[in-house]
Amino acid sequence: MSHYRIAWLPGDGIGPEVCDAARLVLDAAGFQADYIHGDIGWEFWRTEGEALPARTLDLLHNTDCAFFGAITSKPALEAVRELAPELQTRGLTYRSPIVRMRQLLDLYICLRPCRAFPGNPLNYRDHIDLVIFRENTEGMYIGVEFPKMPEALLAIPAIQALPPDAAISIRSITRDASRRIVEAAFQYAMKNGRRKVTAVHKANVLRATCGVFLEAAREVAACYPDIEFDTANIDAMCMWLLKNPLNYDVIVTTNLFGDILSDLCSQLIGGMGFGYSGNIGEKYAVFEPTHGSAPKYAGQNKVNPLAAILAAKMMVEWLGEREIASNIERAVADVVERGAARTYDLGGSASTMDVAQSVAESVRLAHAMR
Ligand code: IPM
Ligand code: MG
């Protein structure tokens, strides 16, 4: 096995605890890597005015991939109020480091599998097995926002008609970005024996932007006649996912809709304790549990680490260590099914590290039996 270099970005809140849990399992699984710590998170915003310092970006350029825990973020005004006094007057704006990493490194795929592990008492239905492909670089996340109407926009008649204090956010969708995320979804479907891809949009209202996405999706789908293709409006999709979650397989959608659908789908399979993501580009990727930093649980060794452990599984899979990846996934399934260790969200009283130890034990067995 190669020896990898992983940028290790625990962040803040519960980030460091779930990263420790994931690390325990990676070691038990026999995964070999150097883990190089990178500064990221709220502390660096407060003291340096930058939650993703340049030195951390350099680290990302010198590693095989990154593993990210969680970070706290707060609304604009509050963020500025928490800056160190000497930074307060510099006109800094807080930007989410994860969104920046996705954009700066062109990590255009946000891959979010949602599988109902047998025996998980929180499963909404058994046998749910969905995979979300969320476009990760554009849409509502381009950061072009105006809290007050800028004069330059007043040349547009429809904008003149708005109240002068209207706040504006701009959504941008391109054909190329739409095509490549849909292509990624179909390629995944092909390679993983998936039967269907559903493209989710709101083209009846967002005619321009969702129109481009939908057209690109149809073009790509036409190249994959063996895979069923359908489309759904985002609102109806939320309803159908609750009504018939087993009807869906691979879901592909734009950035904000993907954000929303991912939390909905995580809840179908046990909540944020099970939601994990890969932010994947052509050459680099950042893996993370989808949950936030949950400051009220920080330092208590209490939260469910399975999302972080599953993110670690996805990381080693992406690096090409398929056997280790499937051992980790099997170990998670085993611990969930036996109810070997359950955190509070699953009705148990096990700690974060208890769960990690159980998964590590199960994975060590699988590793020893090779
Ligand atoms: C996610 C999160 C992020 C997002 C936040 C933290 C900016 O909700 O990864 O789903 O909106 O993409
Ligand atoms: Mg989200």
mmCIF file of C-alpha atoms and ligand atoms in Angstrom:
data_model
loop_
_atom_site.group_PDB
_atom_site.id
_atom_site.type_symbol
_atom_site.label_atom_id
_atom_site.label_comp_id
_atom_site.label_asym_id
_atom_site.label_seq_id
_atom_site.Cartn_x
_atom_site.Cartn_y
_atom_site.Cartn_z
ATOM 1 C CA MET A 1 0.000 0.000 0.000
ATOM 2 C CA SER A 2 1.196 3.527 -0.705
ATOM 3 C CA HIS A 3 1.942 5.826 2.166
ATOM 4 C CA TYR A 4 -0.323 8.830 1.858
ATOM 5 C CA ARG A 5 -0.084 12.462 2.946
ATOM 6 C CA ILE A 6 -3.353 13.678 4.393
ATOM 7 C CA ALA A 7 -4.122 17.290 5.310
ATOM 8 C CA TRP A 8 -5.846 16.921 8.683
ATOM 9 C CA LEU A 9 -8.231 19.785 9.414
ATOM 10 C CA PRO A 10 -10.142 19.116 12.654
ATOM 11 C CA GLY A 11 -11.561 22.667 12.917
ATOM 12 C CA ASP A 12 -13.492 23.546 16.061
ATOM 13 C CA GLY A 13 -16.549 22.554 18.124
ATOM 14 C CA ILE A 14 -16.941 18.778 17.921
ATOM 15 C CA GLY A 15 -14.633 18.649 14.856
ATOM 16 C CA PRO A 16 -11.516 17.519 16.778
ATOM 17 C CA GLU A 17 -13.399 14.730 18.643
ATOM 18 C CA VAL A 18 -14.938 13.191 15.566
ATOM 19 C CA CYS A 19 -11.594 13.460 13.745
ATOM 20 C CA ASP A 20 -9.887 11.572 16.603
ATOM 21 C CA ALA A 21 -12.571 8.898 16.315
ATOM 22 C CA ALA A 22 -12.033 8.590 12.554
ATOM 23 C CA ARG A 23 -8.271 8.416 13.054
ATOM 24 C CA LEU A 24 -8.611 5.534 15.506
ATOM 25 C CA VAL A 25 -10.547 3.551 12.907
ATOM 26 C CA LEU A 26 -8.149 4.422 10.057
ATOM 27 C CA ASP A 27 -5.231 3.146 12.117
ATOM 28 C CA ALA A 28 -7.077 -0.029 13.102
ATOM 29 C CA ALA A 29 -7.904 -0.661 9.454
ATOM 30 C CA GLY A 30 -4.207 -0.640 8.562
ATOM 31 C CA PHE A 31 -4.367 2.571 6.535
ATOM 32 C CA GLN A 32 -0.926 4.164 6.354
ATOM 33 C CA ALA A 33 -0.509 7.906 6.119
ATOM 34 C CA ASP A 34 1.127 11.003 7.497
ATOM 35 C CA TYR A 35 -1.515 13.295 8.909
ATOM 36 C CA ILE A 36 -0.420 16.912 8.676
ATOM 37 C CA HIS A 37 -2.397 19.307 10.822
ATOM 38 C CA GLY A 38 -3.879 22.408 9.180
ATOM 39 C CA ASP A 39 -5.284 25.477 10.942
ATOM 40 C CA ILE A 40 -8.895 26.204 10.043
ATOM 41 C CA GLY A 41 -11.943 27.584 11.793
ATOM 42 C CA TRP A 42 -13.450 30.233 13.984
ATOM 43 C CA GLU A 43 -10.348 30.846 16.087
ATOM 44 C CA PHE A 44 -8.404 31.920 12.972
ATOM 45 C CA TRP A 45 -11.207 34.182 11.842
ATOM 46 C CA ARG A 46 -11.159 35.932 15.237
ATOM 47 C CA THR A 47 -7.407 36.284 15.540
ATOM 48 C CA GLU A 48 -6.298 36.593 11.898
ATOM 49 C CA GLY A 49 -9.451 37.646 10.056
ATOM 50 C CA GLU A 50 -9.238 34.486 7.930
ATOM 51 C CA ALA A 51 -10.852 31.162 8.822
ATOM 52 C CA LEU A 52 -8.893 29.419 6.053
ATOM 53 C CA PRO A 53 -5.365 30.852 6.336
ATOM 54 C CA ALA A 54 -3.042 30.897 3.304
ATOM 55 C CA ARG A 55 -0.693 28.404 5.007
ATOM 56 C CA THR A 56 -3.557 25.892 5.124
ATOM 57 C CA LEU A 57 -4.243 26.396 1.426
ATOM 58 C CA ASP A 58 -0.548 25.683 0.791
ATOM 59 C CA LEU A 59 -0.892 22.476 2.771
ATOM 60 C CA LEU A 60 -3.798 21.414 0.564
ATOM 61 C CA HIS A 61 -1.573 21.874 -2.459
ATOM 62 C CA ASN A 62 1.043 19.566 -0.930
ATOM 63 C CA THR A 63 -1.055 16.601 0.150
ATOM 64 C CA ASP A 64 -2.997 13.794 -1.505
ATOM 65 C CA CYS A 65 -6.318 14.873 -0.046
ATOM 66 C CA ALA A 66 -7.805 16.442 3.088
ATOM 67 C CA PHE A 67 -9.988 15.354 5.956
ATOM 68 C CA PHE A 68 -12.088 18.084 7.523
ATOM 69 C CA GLY A 69 -13.975 17.969 10.854
ATOM 70 C CA ALA A 70 -16.316 20.894 11.386
ATOM 71 C CA ILE A 71 -16.233 24.606 12.017
ATOM 72 C CA THR A 72 -18.423 27.189 13.601
ATOM 73 C CA SER A 73 -19.799 29.940 11.415
ATOM 74 C CA LYS A 74 -21.991 32.866 12.387
ATOM 75 C CA PRO A 75 -24.060 35.503 10.572
ATOM 76 C CA ALA A 76 -22.144 38.452 9.087
ATOM 77 C CA LEU A 77 -22.653 41.056 11.836
ATOM 78 C CA GLU A 78 -21.928 38.715 14.692
ATOM 79 C CA ALA A 79 -18.800 37.483 12.917
ATOM 80 C CA VAL A 80 -17.402 41.012 12.646
ATOM 81 C CA ARG A 81 -18.208 41.725 16.307
ATOM 82 C CA GLU A 82 -16.113 38.737 17.375
ATOM 83 C CA LEU A 83 -13.004 39.852 15.467
ATOM 84 C CA ALA A 84 -9.944 40.929 17.456
ATOM 85 C CA PRO A 85 -10.215 44.721 18.073
ATOM 86 C CA GLU A 86 -7.405 45.620 15.666
ATOM 87 C CA LEU A 87 -9.209 43.729 12.839
ATOM 88 C CA GLN A 88 -12.646 45.250 13.440
ATOM 89 C CA THR A 89 -12.274 48.238 11.107
ATOM 90 C CA ARG A 90 -10.740 46.452 8.144
ATOM 91 C CA GLY A 91 -14.012 45.732 6.369
ATOM 92 C CA LEU A 92 -13.422 41.944 6.511
ATOM 93 C CA THR A 93 -16.264 39.594 5.595
ATOM 94 C CA TYR A 94 -16.547 36.079 6.925
ATOM 95 C CA ARG A 95 -16.515 33.409 4.232
ATOM 96 C CA SER A 96 -17.201 29.772 4.907
ATOM 97 C CA PRO A 97 -13.899 27.862 4.599
ATOM 98 C CA ILE A 98 -15.557 24.731 3.269
ATOM 99 C CA VAL A 99 -17.316 26.686 0.524
ATOM 100 C CA ARG A 100 -13.996 28.404 -0.285
ATOM 101 C CA MET A 101 -12.122 25.100 -0.472
ATOM 102 C CA ARG A 102 -14.760 23.730 -2.835
ATOM 103 C CA GLN A 103 -14.441 26.745 -5.112
ATOM 104 C CA LEU A 104 -10.699 27.405 -4.956
ATOM 105 C CA LEU A 105 -9.809 23.755 -5.590
ATOM 106 C CA ASP A 106 -12.660 23.187 -8.052
ATOM 107 C CA LEU A 107 -14.057 20.298 -6.002
ATOM 108 C CA TYR A 108 -17.122 20.213 -8.199
ATOM 109 C CA ILE A 109 -18.713 17.026 -6.897
ATOM 110 C CA CYS A 110 -20.323 16.906 -3.490
ATOM 111 C CA LEU A 111 -20.962 13.198 -3.099
ATOM 112 C CA ARG A 112 -23.322 12.243 -0.283
ATOM 113 C CA PRO A 113 -24.384 8.610 0.061
ATOM 114 C CA CYS A 114 -27.338 7.889 2.348
ATOM 115 C CA ARG A 115 -27.702 4.226 3.204
ATOM 116 C CA ALA A 116 -29.996 2.802 5.861
ATOM 117 C CA PHE A 117 -27.769 0.401 7.804
ATOM 118 C CA PRO A 118 -29.761 -2.682 8.811
ATOM 119 C CA GLY A 119 -30.741 -2.491 12.464
ATOM 120 C CA ASN A 120 -30.372 1.279 12.775
ATOM 121 C CA PRO A 121 -33.304 2.170 15.042
ATOM 122 C CA LEU A 122 -33.426 5.632 13.437
ATOM 123 C CA ASN A 123 -34.043 4.416 9.893
ATOM 124 C CA TYR A 124 -37.099 6.107 8.444
ATOM 125 C CA ARG A 125 -37.545 2.996 6.285
ATOM 126 C CA ASP A 126 -35.302 0.011 5.849
ATOM 127 C CA HIS A 127 -33.420 -0.517 2.571
ATOM 128 C CA ILE A 128 -33.054 3.183 1.723
ATOM 129 C CA ASP A 129 -29.932 3.529 -0.372
ATOM 130 C CA LEU A 130 -29.593 6.900 -2.073
ATOM 131 C CA VAL A 131 -26.636 8.805 -3.403
ATOM 132 C CA ILE A 132 -26.718 12.567 -3.864
ATOM 133 C CA PHE A 133 -24.545 14.370 -6.401
ATOM 134 C CA ARG A 134 -24.625 18.041 -5.479
ATOM 135 C CA GLU A 135 -22.992 20.592 -7.775
ATOM 136 C CA ASN A 136 -20.412 22.171 -5.501
ATOM 137 C CA THR A 137 -18.988 25.296 -7.142
ATOM 138 C CA GLU A 138 -21.726 27.603 -8.416
ATOM 139 C CA GLY A 139 -25.479 28.224 -8.093
ATOM 140 C CA MET A 140 -26.558 30.197 -5.016
ATOM 141 C CA TYR A 141 -23.090 29.751 -3.504
ATOM 142 C CA ILE A 142 -21.069 32.066 -5.745
ATOM 143 C CA GLY A 143 -21.106 34.705 -3.018
ATOM 144 C CA VAL A 144 -22.409 37.527 -5.225
ATOM 145 C CA GLU A 145 -24.661 39.241 -2.744
ATOM 146 C CA PHE A 146 -25.789 42.785 -2.080
ATOM 147 C CA PRO A 147 -27.305 43.624 1.299
ATOM 148 C CA LYS A 148 -28.391 46.935 -0.285
ATOM 149 C CA MET A 149 -29.169 47.595 -3.917
ATOM 150 C CA PRO A 150 -25.969 48.505 -5.787
ATOM 151 C CA GLU A 151 -26.335 51.364 -8.271
ATOM 152 C CA ALA A 152 -24.893 49.393 -11.122
ATOM 153 C CA LEU A 153 -27.878 47.061 -11.074
ATOM 154 C CA LEU A 154 -30.376 49.891 -11.405
ATOM 155 C CA ALA A 155 -29.855 49.881 -15.165
ATOM 156 C CA ILE A 156 -32.010 46.733 -15.218
ATOM 157 C CA PRO A 157 -35.709 47.703 -15.430
ATOM 158 C CA ALA A 158 -36.958 44.766 -13.331
ATOM 159 C CA ILE A 159 -34.576 45.854 -10.600
ATOM 160 C CA GLN A 160 -35.715 49.465 -10.711
ATOM 161 C CA ALA A 161 -39.155 48.205 -9.848
ATOM 162 C CA LEU A 162 -37.907 46.694 -6.573
ATOM 163 C CA PRO A 163 -37.960 48.566 -3.267
ATOM 164 C CA PRO A 164 -34.617 50.398 -2.843
ATOM 165 C CA ASP A 165 -33.751 48.460 0.298
ATOM 166 C CA ALA A 166 -34.096 45.051 -1.408
ATOM 167 C CA ALA A 167 -31.210 42.685 -0.689
ATOM 168 C CA ILE A 168 -30.046 40.716 -3.711
ATOM 169 C CA SER A 169 -28.338 37.334 -4.094
ATOM 170 C CA ILE A 170 -27.296 36.212 -7.541
ATOM 171 C CA ARG A 171 -27.466 32.624 -8.746
ATOM 172 C CA SER A 172 -25.287 31.539 -11.607
ATOM 173 C CA ILE A 173 -25.587 28.214 -13.422
ATOM 174 C CA THR A 174 -23.444 27.195 -16.365
ATOM 175 C CA ARG A 175 -23.906 24.491 -18.935
ATOM 176 C CA ASP A 176 -20.398 23.139 -18.382
ATOM 177 C CA ALA A 177 -20.696 22.824 -14.617
ATOM 178 C CA SER A 178 -24.141 21.274 -15.000
ATOM 179 C CA ARG A 179 -22.910 18.777 -17.548
ATOM 180 C CA ARG A 180 -19.946 17.670 -15.500
ATOM 181 C CA ILE A 181 -21.937 17.022 -12.324
ATOM 182 C CA VAL A 182 -24.593 15.087 -14.244
ATOM 183 C CA GLU A 183 -21.866 13.186 -16.072
ATOM 184 C CA ALA A 184 -20.299 12.308 -12.703
ATOM 185 C CA ALA A 185 -23.663 11.039 -11.465
ATOM 186 C CA PHE A 186 -24.144 8.798 -14.521
ATOM 187 C CA GLN A 187 -20.586 7.501 -14.383
ATOM 188 C CA TYR A 188 -21.121 6.618 -10.734
ATOM 189 C CA ALA A 189 -24.399 4.897 -11.615
ATOM 190 C CA MET A 190 -22.668 2.839 -14.304
ATOM 191 C CA LYS A 191 -19.748 1.809 -12.112
ATOM 192 C CA ASN A 192 -21.876 0.960 -9.106
ATOM 193 C CA GLY A 193 -24.723 -0.888 -10.761
ATOM 194 C CA ARG A 194 -27.273 1.819 -10.035
ATOM 195 C CA ARG A 195 -30.464 1.759 -12.036
ATOM 196 C CA LYS A 196 -31.670 5.332 -12.115
ATOM 197 C CA VAL A 197 -30.600 8.987 -12.009
ATOM 198 C CA THR A 198 -33.048 11.717 -10.980
ATOM 199 C CA ALA A 199 -32.230 15.351 -11.818
ATOM 200 C CA VAL A 200 -33.796 17.805 -9.386
ATOM 201 C CA HIS A 201 -34.563 21.430 -10.371
ATOM 202 C CA LYS A 202 -37.139 24.220 -10.234
ATOM 203 C CA ALA A 203 -37.238 25.053 -13.916
ATOM 204 C CA ASN A 204 -40.886 26.118 -13.800
ATOM 205 C CA VAL A 205 -39.881 29.217 -11.812
ATOM 206 C CA LEU A 206 -36.108 29.600 -12.137
ATOM 207 C CA ARG A 207 -36.453 29.375 -15.894
ATOM 208 C CA ALA A 208 -33.061 30.682 -16.886
ATOM 209 C CA THR A 209 -30.779 28.962 -14.394
ATOM 210 C CA CYS A 210 -32.646 25.710 -13.824
ATOM 211 C CA GLY A 211 -33.474 25.675 -17.525
ATOM 212 C CA VAL A 212 -29.754 25.439 -18.296
ATOM 213 C CA PHE A 213 -29.257 22.707 -15.705
ATOM 214 C CA LEU A 214 -32.193 20.643 -16.921
ATOM 215 C CA GLU A 215 -31.213 20.890 -20.554
ATOM 216 C CA ALA A 216 -27.637 19.861 -19.755
ATOM 217 C CA ALA A 217 -28.965 16.941 -17.683
ATOM 218 C CA ARG A 218 -31.133 15.746 -20.573
ATOM 219 C CA GLU A 219 -28.227 15.931 -23.004
ATOM 220 C CA VAL A 220 -25.971 13.893 -20.758
ATOM 221 C CA ALA A 221 -28.717 11.376 -19.945
ATOM 222 C CA ALA A 222 -29.192 10.686 -23.650
ATOM 223 C CA CYS A 223 -25.654 9.219 -23.705
ATOM 224 C CA TYR A 224 -26.608 6.615 -21.064
ATOM 225 C CA PRO A 225 -29.563 4.720 -22.521
ATOM 226 C CA ASP A 226 -29.113 1.840 -20.056
ATOM 227 C CA ILE A 227 -29.753 3.985 -17.044
ATOM 228 C CA GLU A 228 -33.226 5.218 -16.302
ATOM 229 C CA PHE A 229 -33.469 9.003 -16.108
ATOM 230 C CA ASP A 230 -36.149 11.141 -14.596
ATOM 231 C CA THR A 231 -36.566 14.696 -13.375
ATOM 232 C CA ALA A 232 -38.408 16.279 -10.479
ATOM 233 C CA ASN A 233 -39.078 19.711 -9.098
ATOM 234 C CA ILE A 234 -37.302 20.299 -5.796
ATOM 235 C CA ASP A 235 -40.539 20.844 -3.831
ATOM 236 C CA ALA A 236 -42.200 17.703 -5.169
ATOM 237 C CA MET A 237 -38.968 15.792 -4.668
ATOM 238 C CA CYS A 238 -38.990 16.562 -0.921
ATOM 239 C CA MET A 239 -42.499 15.160 -0.742
ATOM 240 C CA TRP A 240 -41.747 12.074 -2.843
ATOM 241 C CA LEU A 241 -38.623 11.299 -0.834
ATOM 242 C CA LEU A 242 -40.730 11.109 2.303
ATOM 243 C CA LYS A 243 -43.498 9.166 0.615
ATOM 244 C CA ASN A 244 -41.497 6.699 -1.472
ATOM 245 C CA PRO A 245 -37.803 6.893 -0.572
ATOM 246 C CA LEU A 246 -37.133 3.493 -2.142
ATOM 247 C CA ASN A 247 -38.066 4.839 -5.576
ATOM 248 C CA TYR A 248 -34.854 6.840 -5.745
ATOM 249 C CA ASP A 249 -31.307 5.849 -6.431
ATOM 250 C CA VAL A 250 -28.843 8.509 -7.668
ATOM 251 C CA ILE A 251 -29.989 12.121 -7.312
ATOM 252 C CA VAL A 252 -28.214 14.985 -9.083
ATOM 253 C CA THR A 253 -28.922 18.632 -8.461
ATOM 254 C CA THR A 254 -27.635 22.186 -8.142
ATOM 255 C CA ASN A 255 -25.764 23.529 -5.130
ATOM 256 C CA LEU A 256 -28.436 24.894 -2.779
ATOM 257 C CA PHE A 257 -31.031 22.247 -3.632
ATOM 258 C CA GLY A 258 -28.351 19.628 -2.980
ATOM 259 C CA ASP A 259 -27.594 21.209 0.379
ATOM 260 C CA ILE A 260 -31.248 20.993 1.369
ATOM 261 C CA LEU A 261 -31.848 17.509 -0.018
ATOM 262 C CA SER A 262 -28.761 16.175 1.740
ATOM 263 C CA ASP A 263 -30.066 17.031 5.183
ATOM 264 C CA LEU A 264 -33.465 15.607 4.312
ATOM 265 C CA CYS A 265 -31.893 12.375 3.068
ATOM 266 C CA SER A 266 -29.559 12.137 6.078
ATOM 267 C CA GLN A 267 -32.612 12.224 8.305
ATOM 268 C CA LEU A 268 -34.105 9.301 6.362
ATOM 269 C CA ILE A 269 -31.188 7.125 7.438
ATOM 270 C CA GLY A 270 -30.593 8.240 11.001
ATOM 271 C CA GLY A 271 -29.858 11.947 10.985
ATOM 272 C CA MET A 272 -26.684 13.963 10.867
ATOM 273 C CA GLY A 273 -24.789 11.276 12.765
ATOM 274 C CA PHE A 274 -24.791 9.301 9.502
ATOM 275 C CA GLY A 275 -24.387 12.014 6.850
ATOM 276 C CA TYR A 276 -20.983 12.150 5.193
ATOM 277 C CA SER A 277 -19.514 13.866 2.165
ATOM 278 C CA GLY A 278 -16.742 13.858 -0.340
ATOM 279 C CA ASN A 279 -15.946 17.171 -2.026
ATOM 280 C CA ILE A 280 -14.238 15.804 -5.083
ATOM 281 C CA GLY A 281 -12.388 17.389 -8.013
ATOM 282 C CA GLU A 282 -10.222 15.965 -10.767
ATOM 283 C CA LYS A 283 -7.076 15.775 -8.637
ATOM 284 C CA TYR A 284 -7.930 16.636 -5.066
ATOM 285 C CA ALA A 285 -10.710 15.957 -2.592
ATOM 286 C CA VAL A 286 -11.810 17.007 0.876
ATOM 287 C CA PHE A 287 -13.791 14.516 2.960
ATOM 288 C CA GLU A 288 -16.012 15.563 5.861
ATOM 289 C CA PRO A 289 -18.925 14.558 8.030
ATOM 290 C CA THR A 290 -21.847 16.685 6.794
ATOM 291 C CA HIS A 291 -22.830 17.850 10.275
ATOM 292 C CA GLY A 292 -21.732 21.160 11.769
ATOM 293 C CA SER A 293 -19.570 21.954 14.793
ATOM 294 C CA ALA A 294 -22.384 21.537 17.366
ATOM 295 C CA PRO A 295 -20.706 23.912 19.891
ATOM 296 C CA LYS A 296 -23.067 22.893 22.694
ATOM 297 C CA TYR A 297 -21.667 19.336 22.621
ATOM 298 C CA ALA A 298 -18.017 20.320 22.119
ATOM 299 C CA GLY A 299 -15.523 18.610 24.398
ATOM 300 C CA GLN A 300 -18.103 16.202 25.849
ATOM 301 C CA ASN A 301 -17.111 13.060 23.944
ATOM 302 C CA LYS A 302 -20.802 12.563 23.298
ATOM 303 C CA VAL A 303 -21.659 12.972 19.620
ATOM 304 C CA ASN A 304 -22.019 10.198 17.072
ATOM 305 C CA PRO A 305 -18.710 9.748 15.199
ATOM 306 C CA LEU A 306 -20.104 7.432 12.513
ATOM 307 C CA ALA A 307 -20.461 10.254 9.968
ATOM 308 C CA ALA A 308 -16.770 11.102 10.361
ATOM 309 C CA ILE A 309 -15.805 7.417 10.249
ATOM 310 C CA LEU A 310 -17.807 6.948 7.058
ATOM 311 C CA ALA A 311 -16.166 10.063 5.584
ATOM 312 C CA ALA A 312 -12.807 8.416 6.329
ATOM 313 C CA LYS A 313 -14.058 5.312 4.544
ATOM 314 C CA MET A 314 -14.915 7.390 1.495
ATOM 315 C CA MET A 315 -11.476 9.007 1.629
ATOM 316 C CA VAL A 316 -9.578 5.715 1.509
ATOM 317 C CA GLU A 317 -11.882 4.478 -1.232
ATOM 318 C CA TRP A 318 -11.116 7.594 -3.301
ATOM 319 C CA LEU A 319 -7.399 6.983 -2.731
ATOM 320 C CA GLY A 320 -7.873 3.517 -4.219
ATOM 321 C CA GLU A 321 -7.704 1.439 -1.019
ATOM 322 C CA ARG A 322 -10.918 -0.392 -1.711
ATOM 323 C CA GLU A 323 -10.390 -3.266 0.650
ATOM 324 C CA ILE A 324 -9.733 -1.019 3.629
ATOM 325 C CA ALA A 325 -12.769 1.026 2.667
ATOM 326 C CA SER A 326 -15.068 -1.958 2.548
ATOM 327 C CA ASN A 327 -13.666 -3.274 5.831
ATOM 328 C CA ILE A 328 -14.501 0.051 7.486
ATOM 329 C CA GLU A 329 -17.987 0.145 6.022
ATOM 330 C CA ARG A 330 -18.636 -3.437 7.092
ATOM 331 C CA ALA A 331 -17.409 -2.656 10.589
ATOM 332 C CA VAL A 332 -19.773 0.307 10.836
ATOM 333 C CA ALA A 333 -22.649 -1.851 9.605
ATOM 334 C CA ASP A 334 -21.708 -4.510 12.147
ATOM 335 C CA VAL A 335 -21.580 -2.092 15.088
ATOM 336 C CA VAL A 336 -24.900 -0.520 14.085
ATOM 337 C CA GLU A 337 -26.605 -3.875 13.590
ATOM 338 C CA ARG A 338 -25.405 -5.370 16.867
ATOM 339 C CA GLY A 339 -26.104 -2.113 18.690
ATOM 340 C CA ALA A 340 -22.617 -2.659 20.088
ATOM 341 C CA ALA A 341 -22.172 0.975 21.081
ATOM 342 C CA ARG A 342 -24.804 3.638 20.613
ATOM 343 C CA THR A 343 -24.493 7.358 21.207
ATOM 344 C CA TYR A 344 -27.373 9.419 22.637
ATOM 345 C CA ASP A 345 -28.938 10.134 19.218
ATOM 346 C CA LEU A 346 -29.489 6.370 18.853
ATOM 347 C CA GLY A 347 -30.957 6.114 22.332
ATOM 348 C CA GLY A 348 -27.748 4.834 23.923
ATOM 349 C CA SER A 349 -25.218 6.174 26.367
ATOM 350 C CA ALA A 350 -21.955 5.259 24.651
ATOM 351 C CA SER A 351 -19.393 8.005 24.139
ATOM 352 C CA THR A 352 -17.887 9.146 20.852
ATOM 353 C CA MET A 353 -14.752 7.152 21.601
ATOM 354 C CA ASP A 354 -16.700 4.046 22.732
ATOM 355 C CA VAL A 355 -18.295 3.916 19.296
ATOM 356 C CA ALA A 356 -14.954 4.486 17.573
ATOM 357 C CA GLN A 357 -13.385 1.692 19.681
ATOM 358 C CA SER A 358 -16.186 -0.704 18.733
ATOM 359 C CA VAL A 359 -15.783 0.045 15.041
ATOM 360 C CA ALA A 360 -11.996 -0.233 15.402
ATOM 361 C CA GLU A 361 -12.325 -3.652 17.047
ATOM 362 C CA SER A 362 -14.642 -4.897 14.349
ATOM 363 C CA VAL A 363 -12.374 -3.566 11.613
ATOM 364 C CA ARG A 364 -9.304 -5.142 13.243
ATOM 365 C CA LEU A 365 -11.048 -8.499 13.068
ATOM 366 C CA ALA A 366 -11.786 -8.030 9.371
ATOM 367 C CA HIS A 367 -8.183 -6.928 8.790
ATOM 368 C CA ALA A 368 -6.774 -9.942 10.701
ATOM 369 C CA MET A 369 -8.936 -12.377 8.724
ATOM 370 C CA ARG A 370 -7.466 -11.343 5.372
HETATM 371 C C1 IPM B 1 -23.005 21.525 3.986
HETATM 372 C C2 IPM B 1 -23.088 22.729 4.888
HETATM 373 C C3 IPM B 1 -22.379 23.908 4.239
HETATM 374 C C4 IPM B 1 -23.110 24.221 2.949
HETATM 375 C C5 IPM B 1 -22.244 25.153 5.122
HETATM 376 C C6 IPM B 1 -21.482 24.850 6.387
HETATM 377 C C7 IPM B 1 -21.640 26.311 4.415
HETATM 378 O O1 IPM B 1 -24.410 23.016 5.187
HETATM 379 O O2 IPM B 1 -21.875 21.097 3.681
HETATM 380 O O3 IPM B 1 -24.034 21.005 3.597
HETATM 381 O O4 IPM B 1 -24.090 24.975 2.948
HETATM 382 O O5 IPM B 1 -22.701 23.701 1.928
HETATM 383 MG MG MG B 2 -25.765 21.546 4.490
#
